[in-house]
Amino acid sequence: MKHLPVVVGIDGSPAADVAIKWGTQEAAALRSPLHLVYALAPGSAPAQAGEVVYKAVAQARGLMPGIVIDSRIESGSPSAALVKASGSAAVVVIGSRGLGVMIGALVGATGLDLAANARCPVVVVRPDLGSMAGVRVVIGYDGSPASDTALDFGLEHARRHDLAVRVIAAEPAGTALHRISENELREAVHARGGHDAELVHITGHPAEHILRLSSDAALIVLGARGRGGFAGMLIGSVSQTVLHHADCPVAIIPAAAAGG
Ligand SMILES: Nc1ncnc2c1ncn2[C@@H]1O[C@H](COP(=O)(O)OP(=O)(O)OP(=O)(O)O)[C@@H](O)[C@H]1O
Ligand SMILES: [Mg+2]
């Protein structure tokens, strides 16, 4: 079987450097090619884009000399270019902020747009991520289709990287609407072979608990949407809050990547 590429969105920013590092390691772990995509906004200088791509390829080669690397400069917005690339990718990796195109104190428009519309999981990394020393994958589970796919993705990632797993189902206080029973949580995790996973069934705000219980996480995995949701929002409030405040990379499973 041909392995789908790990796609990394690059723009020459410090966060993109971290995205290249994460994506290169993941490509090696998956035995997948690495595909670097630079989106060139109308009116910006192609020479500079060439240099960004050249440096990115050199950085990835320096990290993992054995992997297959392919790069492309696309015209248009980063989210459009990356949504397109996500149609045939194992995962798309981006920095939480960038130079110009992904600018902003928190996760920029590119990240949110991509997390909502990509066709495969999206990993958002932070520029200030010094070491990648986390020991576990933390998964937020609310019983929605996207969170089922988050379970699949998170358990698989943990196996491949030999990480512990913590699955959190938080019951917002005072509402039965999003309630997942302890049994449902256990069944969902065990059905996927996650017998060693730590299960946390807890009352309170999901995003707060997920963030609090992720201080030693290597990766947090969530669906872009959950059981609630207003059609008008790009992604749900839990995934948006966690994306903005997590200290570690966050993988978001868009609706189109949540099997069916
Ligand atoms: N109660 C919860 N416990 C654990 N994880 C959750 C919980 N609610 C949501 N999540 C995680 O966050 C992801 C996104 O759900 P979120 O709640 O943000 O979207 P939504 O339900 O569509 O919108 P909203 O809740 O803001 O109306 C889910 O797929 C799941 O991974
Ligand atoms: Mg919800």
mmCIF file of C-alpha atoms in Angstrom, residues 118-242:
data_model
loop_
_atom_site.group_PDB
_atom_site.id
_atom_site.type_symbol
_atom_site.label_atom_id
_atom_site.label_comp_id
_atom_site.label_asym_id
_atom_site.label_seq_id
_atom_site.Cartn_x
_atom_site.Cartn_y
_atom_site.Cartn_z
ATOM 1 C CA ALA A 118 -9.532 19.618 5.998
ATOM 2 C CA ARG A 119 -10.142 16.052 4.848
ATOM 3 C CA CYS A 120 -7.606 14.492 7.186
ATOM 4 C CA PRO A 121 -6.445 15.175 10.781
ATOM 5 C CA VAL A 122 -4.747 18.538 11.346
ATOM 6 C CA VAL A 123 -1.914 18.988 13.868
ATOM 7 C CA VAL A 124 -1.273 22.505 15.157
ATOM 8 C CA VAL A 125 2.111 23.070 16.828
ATOM 9 C CA ARG A 126 3.273 26.044 18.858
ATOM 10 C CA PRO A 127 6.350 28.152 18.093
ATOM 11 C CA ASP A 128 7.508 28.110 21.732
ATOM 12 C CA LEU A 129 7.620 24.337 21.874
ATOM 13 C CA GLY A 130 11.199 23.867 23.002
ATOM 14 C CA SER A 131 11.489 20.172 23.625
ATOM 15 C CA MET A 132 8.893 17.621 22.632
ATOM 16 C CA ALA A 133 9.190 15.745 25.884
ATOM 17 C CA GLY A 134 5.580 14.806 26.612
ATOM 18 C CA VAL A 135 4.848 11.282 27.785
ATOM 19 C CA ARG A 136 1.193 10.779 26.866
ATOM 20 C CA VAL A 137 -1.551 11.348 24.321
ATOM 21 C CA VAL A 138 -4.638 13.026 25.800
ATOM 22 C CA ILE A 139 -7.925 12.437 23.973
ATOM 23 C CA GLY A 140 -11.182 14.318 24.559
ATOM 24 C CA TYR A 141 -14.190 12.034 24.126
ATOM 25 C CA ASP A 142 -17.855 13.057 23.989
ATOM 26 C CA GLY A 143 -19.268 10.173 21.950
ATOM 27 C CA SER A 144 -19.558 12.177 18.718
ATOM 28 C CA PRO A 145 -18.342 10.711 15.395
ATOM 29 C CA ALA A 146 -15.407 13.125 15.340
ATOM 30 C CA SER A 147 -14.376 12.099 18.855
ATOM 31 C CA ASP A 148 -14.594 8.425 17.820
ATOM 32 C CA THR A 149 -12.080 9.203 15.092
ATOM 33 C CA ALA A 150 -10.041 11.167 17.645
ATOM 34 C CA LEU A 151 -9.887 7.973 19.738
ATOM 35 C CA ASP A 152 -8.713 5.936 16.733
ATOM 36 C CA PHE A 153 -6.098 8.519 15.784
ATOM 37 C CA GLY A 154 -4.864 9.094 19.343
ATOM 38 C CA LEU A 155 -4.557 5.400 20.229
ATOM 39 C CA GLU A 156 -2.701 4.711 16.981
ATOM 40 C CA HIS A 157 -0.351 7.643 17.518
ATOM 41 C CA ALA A 158 0.376 6.469 21.069
ATOM 42 C CA ARG A 159 1.167 2.915 19.901
ATOM 43 C CA ARG A 160 3.489 4.147 17.209
ATOM 44 C CA HIS A 161 5.374 6.462 19.562
ATOM 45 C CA ASP A 162 5.171 4.320 22.678
ATOM 46 C CA LEU A 163 3.233 6.929 24.673
ATOM 47 C CA ALA A 164 0.683 6.502 27.470
ATOM 48 C CA VAL A 165 -2.971 7.367 26.773
ATOM 49 C CA ARG A 166 -5.446 9.360 28.852
ATOM 50 C CA VAL A 167 -9.038 9.638 27.596
ATOM 51 C CA ILE A 168 -11.162 12.362 29.178
ATOM 52 C CA ALA A 169 -14.953 12.548 29.126
ATOM 53 C CA ALA A 170 -16.099 15.605 31.043
ATOM 54 C CA GLU A 171 -19.711 16.156 31.976
ATOM 55 C CA PRO A 172 -20.564 19.821 31.900
ATOM 56 C CA ALA A 173 -22.344 20.431 35.205
ATOM 57 C CA GLY A 174 -26.111 20.699 35.143
ATOM 58 C CA THR A 175 -26.778 19.310 31.685
ATOM 59 C CA ALA A 176 -27.659 15.812 30.553
ATOM 60 C CA LEU A 177 -27.239 16.779 26.913
ATOM 61 C CA HIS A 178 -23.587 15.821 26.403
ATOM 62 C CA ARG A 179 -23.477 13.094 28.975
ATOM 63 C CA ILE A 180 -21.411 9.987 28.255
ATOM 64 C CA SER A 181 -21.613 7.281 30.895
ATOM 65 C CA GLU A 182 -18.526 5.711 32.406
ATOM 66 C CA ASN A 183 -19.499 2.449 30.709
ATOM 67 C CA GLU A 184 -19.857 4.069 27.297
ATOM 68 C CA LEU A 185 -16.426 5.625 27.718
ATOM 69 C CA ARG A 186 -14.841 2.313 28.698
ATOM 70 C CA GLU A 187 -16.552 0.428 25.883
ATOM 71 C CA ALA A 188 -15.471 2.927 23.238
ATOM 72 C CA VAL A 189 -11.843 2.775 24.364
ATOM 73 C CA HIS A 190 -11.669 -0.990 24.914
ATOM 74 C CA ALA A 191 -13.363 -1.700 21.564
ATOM 75 C CA ARG A 192 -10.316 -0.034 20.006
ATOM 76 C CA GLY A 193 -7.819 -2.069 22.003
ATOM 77 C CA GLY A 194 -7.025 0.707 24.460
ATOM 78 C CA HIS A 195 -7.052 -1.521 27.536
ATOM 79 C CA ASP A 196 -4.051 0.266 29.057
ATOM 80 C CA ALA A 197 -5.564 3.722 28.629
ATOM 81 C CA GLU A 198 -6.315 5.792 31.693
ATOM 82 C CA LEU A 199 -9.992 6.813 31.690
ATOM 83 C CA VAL A 200 -11.080 10.067 33.307
ATOM 84 C CA HIS A 201 -14.832 10.517 33.734
ATOM 85 C CA ILE A 202 -15.311 13.837 35.442
ATOM 86 C CA THR A 203 -17.757 16.678 36.060
ATOM 87 C CA GLY A 204 -16.925 20.164 34.877
ATOM 88 C CA HIS A 205 -15.933 22.159 31.825
ATOM 89 C CA PRO A 206 -14.359 19.837 29.228
ATOM 90 C CA ALA A 207 -11.742 22.292 27.930
ATOM 91 C CA GLU A 208 -10.584 23.194 31.452
ATOM 92 C CA HIS A 209 -10.161 19.558 32.418
ATOM 93 C CA ILE A 210 -8.460 18.644 29.152
ATOM 94 C CA LEU A 211 -5.968 21.510 29.542
ATOM 95 C CA ARG A 212 -5.363 20.796 33.241
ATOM 96 C CA LEU A 213 -4.756 17.098 32.564
ATOM 97 C CA SER A 214 -2.367 17.725 29.653
ATOM 98 C CA SER A 215 0.645 19.220 31.434
ATOM 99 C CA ASP A 216 2.809 16.242 30.387
ATOM 100 C CA ALA A 217 1.079 15.560 27.075
ATOM 101 C CA ALA A 218 2.958 15.040 23.811
ATOM 102 C CA LEU A 219 -0.279 15.498 21.882
ATOM 103 C CA ILE A 220 -3.924 16.365 22.558
ATOM 104 C CA VAL A 221 -6.477 14.885 20.133
ATOM 105 C CA LEU A 222 -10.013 16.274 19.685
ATOM 106 C CA GLY A 223 -12.748 16.376 17.099
ATOM 107 C CA ALA A 224 -13.385 19.694 15.363
ATOM 108 C CA ARG A 225 -17.020 19.273 16.355
ATOM 109 C CA GLY A 226 -18.746 17.451 19.128
ATOM 110 C CA ARG A 227 -22.258 16.494 20.077
ATOM 111 C CA GLY A 228 -23.493 20.039 20.438
ATOM 112 C CA GLY A 229 -22.578 22.743 18.048
ATOM 113 C CA PHE A 230 -23.963 25.646 16.128
ATOM 114 C CA ALA A 231 -23.727 25.346 12.387
ATOM 115 C CA GLY A 232 -22.353 28.875 12.119
ATOM 116 C CA MET A 233 -19.121 28.233 14.015
ATOM 117 C CA LEU A 234 -16.024 26.905 12.267
ATOM 118 C CA ILE A 235 -15.122 24.553 15.094
ATOM 119 C CA GLY A 236 -16.623 23.770 18.497
ATOM 120 C CA SER A 237 -15.960 25.742 21.661
ATOM 121 C CA VAL A 238 -14.040 22.924 23.377
ATOM 122 C CA SER A 239 -11.663 22.368 20.477
ATOM 123 C CA GLN A 240 -11.251 26.121 19.947
ATOM 124 C CA THR A 241 -10.414 26.787 23.622
ATOM 125 C CA VAL A 242 -7.947 23.910 23.790
#
